[in-house]
Structures are given as structure tokens and as C-alpha cells.
Amino acid sequence: MMASPQPRSPVMERTIYLQHYRVCLTSDGAPREISRDGAAITYEALDERTREQVDLKLIPLKSIDSGVREKLDEQARAAQMLRHVNIAKVYDFGREGGDFVCISEHLPGETLAAWVVAHGPMPADAALRVAEQIVSVLSSVNFHRLPYPPIQLSDIIVVPGQTPEGTWPLVKLINFGLPALRSGAGLGSEDSQTREQTSSAEQAARPEESAHGAKDIQSEIFLLGATLYFLLTGVALSSEALQRPPKLSKFPKPLRGMLGRMLHPDSNQRPRDLVVLAEMIRECLLKIERRRALADKYGIPYRTTMPRRTEVRRSPPSCCQSRLAKLYLALARQNRSAL
């Protein structure tokens, strides 16, 4: 992920971690920050053995719940062993001083929220390819019996290049396997009020875990539907969507039925199987591609994106992330009350 302007950082007491990774410094000796996620800070760094650029994340151990802290190495090791084209690689991890250190693949690109704010809603076929890739990640995680990662706009990066199938966009999940933090300082360059709102919402919005330790798949599917809705419209759904689903009448017909099921207030009415959901997405994508091909062949206008509200252009990425994070919190409360 590309570095964004950050507040001036103090000079670090140390710049080398886990023996081989050196934090990159600015001309005035300050570390090059990429992002802040609660109490965790990600820096640009260099693997001194290969000269390869990497991301170095420092997470204060005191910011991690004690129960999670005990399983930290186990989860990081599982993330390191997992190889998936849509997950940023974890190269190394360990504990040094009072921090948990995680070294991961450096990704040029921008978050989904930043992309939509900068470019407007995604065409329907591109948004469906994003959903298809996220479902692939969830399926792989399910196969390896790992906890489902939270679907957050701030943790999904649109990277340059194409998918293995030669299509666009290619997305990757970052922070896979890393713990939720108890408190934090914000998200980089946004104003302090927005940082605090987004940080607290995202921390509180971690999904509830069931008795067997896995996050609820119906909640993941709902959040994927909310992410898809955001990509198509540029509008982040609020927690009210749990009671009153959004209107989908302006969406391409193939999308209405699928999104309607993914965003259904009753979790029992949502798809319950990731294989079935992947097939639904592929069928929807195929229908949209066929309609687009026919429209191009006969010169018929075919709308591939939803009308964009004018106020969305002024909304910073963190506002979109905060609203979806609050939706996550509402889902967690709904799950807890259903137990």
C-alpha cells in the first residue's frame, strides 16, 4: 500500500527489527509511516538480505487482549503459511521489546474506500470480481479452519495489475491474522475527530465469535453485500440496513436478487454456503458481461454504474470505513442477542 502523508513522527530509538528488517527514514531522520490502525503503526522497511521493500507493523502488546495475546504466535504462523493470491504475504513475525512485529508484503495501491472516493462507483462487473476474490479468501480460510477475517474497506487494497484470469481489478487483504486492538490513536492524515470516530468504531465492530471460535459466516456475507453495495454506489450502508434493506430497483437486474439475499435482515435467508455464493456471483457476472457485450454490439446504451450522490465526493475514505464499521457493530449485537 502506498504511503500517505502522516503527522511528523519522532526519531525511532531503533530501526532494525527481527535482525534483518530496517525501517526506512525520511531526510530528517523520521520513520516513513504508511498507516496507523489503532495503536498499531505500519512503516516502510527494507529486507537487508534481499533489498526488497516490505511493510513493518508494530503492535504494542499491551493493546492486545490477554486472551488473544496467548494465541498471537499461532495465528501469525498460520497466516504466514497460508498462500493465497488475494492475501498479502506474511514474511516474518516476532516479539521485540513491548511490541509484536509483523513483516508483510508491500502493496502499491489504495484501499477500496480511497479508490471509490477518488474514482467514483465501480462498474458492476469489476465490483463483482472484487466480491469473487473475497469469497475465494473466505473459502480458503474456511478450508484451513482459520478465523474469518473482518471484511473492512481499510483492509482491502486495489493493487496494480490483473487477476490470474487476466481481469481487473486485483485486490488483496492486508492485516490477515492480526489481532483487534483495544485502543488507538487514529488513521493517519484525517482530522483528529474523524480518526477517533473511525478507530473506535472499527475496534468495537469486530464480529462476535461463536462457541467454536469461528466468526459467523452469515454476518460475513452480509458485510460482503454491504461492501458490494458501497462499490456500486459510493454510499456506505448504515446499521439501519439490518432492519430496512436498501432499495435495489436501480441496480442491474442480475444483481438485485443476489444482493437482496446477501443483505436480507433475516440471517437465515442469506446464502449459507460459500460455494453456492461463489456460483451466484459467477452467474451474475456472466449475465452482466453478456448484456454489456450485446449493448456494445448494437450500440445500445448500457449503464454499468449506479448514479452517484454529489455529497459522496466530499466524503473522506475514513467516513465510509467508519459507517461500515458501525454496521459491523450492529451485526455483532444482533448475533449476540440471537444466542
Short mmCIF file of C-alpha atoms in Angstrom, two decimals:
data_model
loop_
_atom_site.label_atom_id
_atom_site.label_comp_id
_atom_site.label_asym_id
_atom_site.label_seq_id
_atom_site.Cartn_x
_atom_site.Cartn_y
_atom_site.Cartn_z
CA MET A 1 0.00 0.00 0.00
CA MET A 2 1.35 3.42 -0.90
CA ALA A 3 2.46 5.70 1.90
CA SER A 4 0.22 8.64 2.70
CA PRO A 5 1.13 11.92 4.38
CA GLN A 6 1.37 11.40 8.13
CA PRO A 7 1.98 13.65 11.13
CA ARG A 8 5.67 14.12 11.87
CA SER A 9 6.96 11.10 13.78
CA PRO A 10 9.62 11.21 16.47
CA VAL A 11 13.01 9.71 15.75
CA MET A 12 12.88 5.98 16.49
CA GLU A 13 15.14 4.55 19.16
CA ARG A 14 15.79 1.56 16.93
CA THR A 15 15.40 0.99 13.20
CA ILE A 16 16.25 -2.71 12.80
CA TYR A 17 13.74 -5.39 13.82
CA LEU A 18 13.89 -9.18 13.75
CA GLN A 19 17.58 -8.88 12.77
CA HIS A 20 17.01 -8.26 9.06
CA TYR A 21 14.41 -5.51 8.56
CA ARG A 22 15.42 -1.85 8.58
CA VAL A 23 12.81 0.92 8.86
CA CYS A 24 13.16 3.49 6.06
CA LEU A 25 13.77 7.06 7.21
CA THR A 26 12.96 10.46 5.74
CA SER A 27 15.62 13.09 5.11
CA ASP A 28 15.11 14.47 8.64
CA GLY A 29 15.53 11.04 10.23
CA ALA A 30 11.85 10.30 10.94
CA PRO A 31 10.48 6.82 10.10
CA ARG A 32 8.36 6.56 6.95
CA GLU A 33 4.83 5.75 8.11
CA ILE A 34 2.40 4.03 5.79
CA SER A 35 -0.65 3.93 8.05
CA ARG A 36 -1.96 3.82 11.60
CA ASP A 37 -4.59 1.34 12.71
CA GLY A 38 -5.45 1.99 16.32
CA ALA A 39 -2.30 1.58 18.38
CA ALA A 40 -0.52 -0.22 15.53
CA ILE A 41 1.75 1.67 13.14
CA THR A 42 2.95 0.37 9.77
CA TYR A 43 6.29 1.58 8.41
CA GLU A 44 8.11 1.27 5.12
CA ALA A 45 11.04 -1.06 5.64
CA LEU A 46 13.75 -2.93 3.75
CA ASP A 47 14.83 -6.54 3.98
CA GLU A 48 18.60 -6.08 4.19
CA ARG A 49 19.24 -9.55 2.79
CA THR A 50 17.27 -9.14 -0.43
CA ARG A 51 16.89 -5.32 -0.59
CA GLU A 52 13.17 -5.98 -1.02
CA GLN A 53 10.71 -3.38 0.24
CA VAL A 54 8.35 -4.67 2.94
CA ASP A 55 5.77 -3.38 5.40
CA LEU A 56 6.79 -3.47 9.06
CA LYS A 57 3.92 -3.26 11.53
CA LEU A 58 4.48 -2.63 15.24
CA ILE A 59 1.63 -3.56 17.58
CA PRO A 60 2.07 -2.71 21.28
CA LEU A 61 1.46 -5.93 23.19
CA LYS A 62 -0.42 -4.01 25.88
CA SER A 63 -3.03 -3.02 23.28
CA ILE A 64 -3.90 -6.68 22.62
CA ASP A 65 -6.40 -8.51 24.81
CA SER A 66 -4.66 -11.03 27.05
CA GLY A 67 -6.66 -13.96 25.67
CA VAL A 68 -5.70 -13.07 22.11
CA ARG A 69 -2.08 -12.44 23.11
CA GLU A 70 -1.67 -16.09 24.11
CA LYS A 71 -2.66 -17.26 20.61
CA LEU A 72 -0.82 -14.48 18.77
CA ASP A 73 2.14 -16.52 17.54
CA GLU A 74 -0.10 -19.41 16.49
CA GLN A 75 -2.36 -17.16 14.42
CA ALA A 76 0.58 -15.31 12.86
CA ARG A 77 2.23 -18.62 11.95
CA ALA A 78 -0.98 -19.81 10.28
CA ALA A 79 -1.17 -16.54 8.32
CA GLN A 80 2.48 -16.94 7.30
CA MET A 81 1.88 -20.45 5.98
CA LEU A 82 -1.29 -19.52 4.09
CA ARG A 83 -0.56 -18.63 0.47
CA HIS A 84 -3.39 -17.01 -1.47
CA VAL A 85 -3.21 -14.61 -4.39
CA ASN A 86 -5.65 -12.26 -2.64
CA ILE A 87 -3.89 -12.12 0.74
CA ALA A 88 -0.79 -10.04 1.41
CA LYS A 89 2.05 -12.42 2.28
CA VAL A 90 3.33 -12.54 5.85
CA TYR A 91 7.12 -12.96 5.71
CA ASP A 92 8.11 -12.87 9.36
CA PHE A 93 6.86 -12.07 12.85
CA GLY A 94 8.03 -11.99 16.43
CA ARG A 95 8.11 -10.08 19.69
CA GLU A 96 10.70 -7.44 20.45
CA GLY A 97 10.56 -5.22 23.50
CA GLY A 98 6.94 -4.37 24.15
CA ASP A 99 5.83 -4.82 20.55
CA PHE A 100 4.58 -7.58 18.30
CA VAL A 101 6.40 -7.18 14.98
CA CYS A 102 4.86 -8.34 11.70
CA ILE A 103 6.67 -8.18 8.34
CA SER A 104 4.42 -8.43 5.30
CA GLU A 105 4.32 -7.90 1.57
CA HIS A 106 4.48 -4.26 0.46
CA LEU A 107 1.49 -3.43 -1.74
CA PRO A 108 1.35 -0.40 -4.01
CA GLY A 109 -2.23 0.74 -4.41
CA GLU A 110 -5.09 2.18 -2.37
CA THR A 111 -7.91 0.95 -0.17
CA LEU A 112 -11.35 0.26 -1.61
CA ALA A 113 -12.75 3.34 0.16
CA ALA A 114 -10.00 5.58 -1.21
CA TRP A 115 -10.46 4.18 -4.72
CA VAL A 116 -14.21 4.82 -4.79
CA VAL A 117 -13.87 8.31 -3.31
CA ALA A 118 -11.23 9.15 -5.94
CA HIS A 119 -12.79 7.47 -9.00
CA GLY A 120 -16.48 7.06 -8.25
CA PRO A 121 -18.55 3.84 -8.14
CA MET A 122 -17.07 0.75 -9.75
CA PRO A 123 -18.66 -0.80 -12.83
CA ALA A 124 -20.83 -3.74 -11.85
CA ASP A 125 -18.57 -6.36 -13.44
CA ALA A 126 -15.49 -5.02 -11.62
CA ALA A 127 -17.32 -4.90 -8.28
CA LEU A 128 -18.44 -8.49 -8.74
CA ARG A 129 -14.85 -9.55 -9.40
CA VAL A 130 -13.87 -7.94 -6.09
CA ALA A 131 -16.61 -9.92 -4.35
CA GLU A 132 -15.50 -13.09 -6.11
CA GLN A 133 -11.94 -12.66 -4.83
CA ILE A 134 -13.09 -12.01 -1.26
CA VAL A 135 -15.26 -15.15 -1.34
CA SER A 136 -12.20 -17.06 -2.53
CA VAL A 137 -10.31 -15.82 0.54
CA LEU A 138 -13.15 -16.80 2.87
CA SER A 139 -13.33 -20.25 1.28
CA SER A 140 -9.60 -20.79 1.75
CA VAL A 141 -9.82 -19.62 5.35
CA ASN A 142 -12.73 -21.98 5.95
CA PHE A 143 -10.81 -24.90 4.41
CA HIS A 144 -7.84 -24.31 6.72
CA ARG A 145 -10.19 -23.83 9.71
CA LEU A 146 -8.91 -20.35 10.48
CA PRO A 147 -10.98 -17.47 11.91
CA TYR A 148 -12.75 -15.45 9.23
CA PRO A 149 -11.08 -12.07 8.66
CA PRO A 150 -13.28 -8.99 9.13
CA ILE A 151 -14.31 -7.51 5.78
CA GLN A 152 -13.22 -3.89 6.16
CA LEU A 153 -12.67 -1.26 3.48
CA SER A 154 -9.42 -0.27 5.18
CA ASP A 155 -8.05 -3.82 4.89
CA ILE A 156 -8.72 -4.42 1.19
CA ILE A 157 -6.25 -2.93 -1.29
CA VAL A 158 -6.76 -2.41 -5.02
CA VAL A 159 -3.31 -3.24 -6.39
CA PRO A 160 -1.91 -2.60 -9.88
CA GLY A 161 -2.11 -5.44 -12.36
CA GLN A 162 -4.61 -8.14 -13.23
CA THR A 163 -6.01 -11.26 -11.65
CA PRO A 164 -4.59 -14.65 -12.72
CA GLU A 165 -7.54 -14.82 -15.14
CA GLY A 166 -6.42 -11.58 -16.79
CA THR A 167 -9.24 -9.40 -15.43
CA TRP A 168 -9.39 -6.21 -13.35
CA PRO A 169 -9.32 -5.32 -10.51
CA LEU A 170 -6.91 -7.34 -8.42
CA VAL A 171 -7.46 -6.93 -4.67
CA LYS A 172 -5.56 -8.17 -1.64
CA LEU A 173 -6.43 -8.35 2.04
CA ILE A 174 -3.92 -6.92 4.48
CA ASN A 175 -3.58 -7.43 8.24
CA PHE A 176 -4.70 -11.03 7.85
CA GLY A 177 -4.40 -12.94 11.11
CA LEU A 178 -3.54 -9.86 13.17
CA PRO A 179 -5.46 -9.16 16.39
CA ALA A 180 -8.03 -6.49 17.14
CA LEU A 181 -6.66 -3.68 19.30
CA ARG A 182 -8.17 -2.30 22.50
CA SER A 183 -7.41 1.36 21.85
CA GLY A 184 -5.77 3.54 19.26
CA ALA A 185 -4.62 6.89 18.05
CA GLY A 186 -6.21 7.12 14.68
CA LEU A 187 -5.79 6.65 10.96
CA GLY A 188 -3.07 8.91 9.75
CA SER A 189 -3.80 12.08 7.87
CA GLU A 190 -7.52 12.53 8.63
CA ASP A 191 -8.60 15.13 11.18
CA SER A 192 -8.49 14.02 14.83
CA GLN A 193 -12.26 13.79 15.28
CA THR A 194 -12.63 11.54 12.25
CA ARG A 195 -9.65 9.44 13.34
CA GLU A 196 -11.10 8.85 16.79
CA GLN A 197 -14.57 8.07 15.44
CA THR A 198 -13.25 5.64 12.84
CA SER A 199 -10.76 3.99 15.16
CA SER A 200 -13.22 3.41 17.99
CA ALA A 201 -15.92 2.19 15.62
CA GLU A 202 -13.63 -0.27 13.86
CA GLN A 203 -12.32 -1.65 17.15
CA ALA A 204 -15.81 -2.12 18.60
CA ALA A 205 -17.09 -3.57 15.36
CA ARG A 206 -15.19 -6.86 15.46
CA PRO A 207 -17.70 -9.65 14.84
CA GLU A 208 -18.81 -11.84 17.70
CA GLU A 209 -17.23 -15.27 17.76
CA SER A 210 -19.33 -18.35 18.26
CA ALA A 211 -18.59 -21.03 20.81
CA HIS A 212 -16.34 -22.92 18.39
CA GLY A 213 -14.22 -19.84 17.69
CA ALA A 214 -15.27 -19.04 14.14
CA LYS A 215 -16.92 -15.78 13.13
CA ASP A 216 -20.46 -16.08 11.84
CA ILE A 217 -20.47 -16.71 8.07
CA GLN A 218 -23.90 -15.08 7.62
CA SER A 219 -22.52 -11.85 9.09
CA GLU A 220 -19.51 -12.08 6.77
CA ILE A 221 -21.84 -12.49 3.80
CA PHE A 222 -23.94 -9.51 4.92
CA LEU A 223 -20.78 -7.39 5.22
CA LEU A 224 -19.64 -8.56 1.79
CA GLY A 225 -23.03 -7.46 0.45
CA ALA A 226 -22.60 -4.08 2.15
CA THR A 227 -19.13 -3.77 0.63
CA LEU A 228 -20.52 -4.63 -2.80
CA TYR A 229 -23.26 -2.03 -2.35
CA PHE A 230 -20.64 0.57 -1.46
CA LEU A 231 -18.52 -0.27 -4.51
CA LEU A 232 -21.55 0.06 -6.79
CA THR A 233 -22.94 3.29 -5.31
CA GLY A 234 -20.22 5.04 -3.31
CA VAL A 235 -22.63 5.01 -0.36
CA ALA A 236 -21.79 3.12 2.84
CA LEU A 237 -24.81 1.45 4.41
CA SER A 238 -25.71 2.38 7.96
CA SER A 239 -26.80 -0.02 10.70
CA GLU A 240 -30.42 0.70 9.72
CA ALA A 241 -29.89 -1.67 6.80
CA LEU A 242 -30.25 -4.53 9.29
CA GLN A 243 -33.92 -3.60 9.70
CA ARG A 244 -34.68 -1.87 6.40
CA PRO A 245 -32.75 -3.22 3.40
CA PRO A 246 -31.67 -0.62 0.82
CA LYS A 247 -33.70 -0.15 -2.35
CA LEU A 248 -32.17 -2.05 -5.25
CA SER A 249 -34.57 -1.08 -8.05
CA LYS A 250 -31.91 0.92 -9.92
CA PHE A 251 -29.42 -1.93 -9.92
CA PRO A 252 -28.87 -4.14 -12.97
CA LYS A 253 -31.46 -6.91 -12.82
CA PRO A 254 -28.98 -9.77 -12.29
CA LEU A 255 -27.66 -8.00 -9.19
CA ARG A 256 -30.98 -7.39 -7.44
CA GLY A 257 -31.77 -10.94 -6.40
CA MET A 258 -28.26 -11.75 -5.23
CA LEU A 259 -27.75 -8.53 -3.27
CA GLY A 260 -31.24 -8.82 -1.84
CA ARG A 261 -30.34 -12.20 -0.35
CA MET A 262 -26.92 -11.12 0.90
CA LEU A 263 -28.43 -8.08 2.64
CA HIS A 264 -31.54 -9.82 3.96
CA PRO A 265 -32.32 -8.75 7.57
CA ASP A 266 -33.00 -12.39 8.47
CA SER A 267 -29.65 -14.17 8.53
CA ASN A 268 -31.38 -17.48 7.75
CA GLN A 269 -32.40 -16.08 4.36
CA ARG A 270 -28.83 -15.25 3.36
CA PRO A 271 -26.65 -17.72 1.45
CA ARG A 272 -25.23 -20.22 3.93
CA ASP A 273 -22.61 -21.86 1.74
CA LEU A 274 -19.58 -20.10 0.23
CA VAL A 275 -19.53 -22.46 -2.76
CA VAL A 276 -23.14 -21.53 -3.53
CA LEU A 277 -22.37 -17.83 -3.08
CA ALA A 278 -19.37 -18.05 -5.42
CA GLU A 279 -21.58 -19.67 -8.06
CA MET A 280 -24.22 -16.94 -7.61
CA ILE A 281 -21.56 -14.27 -8.15
CA ARG A 282 -20.21 -16.01 -11.26
CA GLU A 283 -23.69 -16.37 -12.78
CA CYS A 284 -24.46 -12.72 -12.04
CA LEU A 285 -21.15 -11.63 -13.57
CA LEU A 286 -21.74 -13.75 -16.68
CA LYS A 287 -25.20 -12.22 -17.23
CA ILE A 288 -23.87 -8.68 -16.86
CA GLU A 289 -20.98 -9.37 -19.25
CA ARG A 290 -23.40 -10.81 -21.83
CA ARG A 291 -25.71 -7.80 -21.59
CA ARG A 292 -22.76 -5.46 -21.91
CA ALA A 293 -21.48 -7.34 -24.98
CA LEU A 294 -24.91 -7.12 -26.63
CA ALA A 295 -25.16 -3.42 -25.83
CA ASP A 296 -21.73 -2.79 -27.34
CA LYS A 297 -22.57 -4.86 -30.42
CA TYR A 298 -25.78 -2.99 -31.22
CA GLY A 299 -24.80 0.41 -29.89
CA ILE A 300 -27.38 0.35 -27.10
CA PRO A 301 -26.61 2.46 -24.01
CA TYR A 302 -25.97 0.24 -21.01
CA ARG A 303 -25.42 1.69 -17.57
CA THR A 304 -22.66 -0.14 -15.69
CA THR A 305 -22.55 2.06 -12.58
CA MET A 306 -25.16 3.50 -10.24
CA PRO A 307 -25.93 7.25 -10.12
CA ARG A 308 -23.57 8.84 -7.63
CA ARG A 309 -24.76 11.20 -4.92
CA THR A 310 -23.00 14.53 -5.04
CA GLU A 311 -22.18 14.59 -1.34
CA VAL A 312 -20.23 11.32 -1.60
CA ARG A 313 -17.48 13.15 -3.50
CA ARG A 314 -16.67 15.13 -0.37
CA SER A 315 -16.66 12.14 1.98
CA PRO A 316 -13.15 11.05 3.04
CA PRO A 317 -12.37 7.32 2.93
CA SER A 318 -12.36 7.09 6.72
CA CYS A 319 -16.01 8.23 6.90
CA CYS A 320 -17.02 5.33 4.64
CA GLN A 321 -14.93 2.93 6.72
CA SER A 322 -16.48 4.26 9.93
CA ARG A 323 -20.04 3.74 8.71
CA LEU A 324 -19.38 0.16 7.63
CA ALA A 325 -17.56 -0.44 10.93
CA LYS A 326 -20.67 0.67 12.81
CA LEU A 327 -22.64 -1.75 10.66
CA TYR A 328 -20.23 -4.46 11.83
CA LEU A 329 -21.00 -3.47 15.44
CA ALA A 330 -24.74 -3.70 14.82
CA LEU A 331 -24.26 -7.17 13.33
CA ALA A 332 -22.28 -8.25 16.38
CA ARG A 333 -25.05 -7.06 18.68
CA GLN A 334 -27.64 -8.84 16.56
CA ASN A 335 -25.66 -12.08 16.73
CA ARG A 336 -25.22 -11.77 20.49
CA SER A 337 -28.94 -11.23 21.07
CA ALA A 338 -29.74 -14.28 18.95
CA LEU A 339 -27.62 -16.57 21.12
#
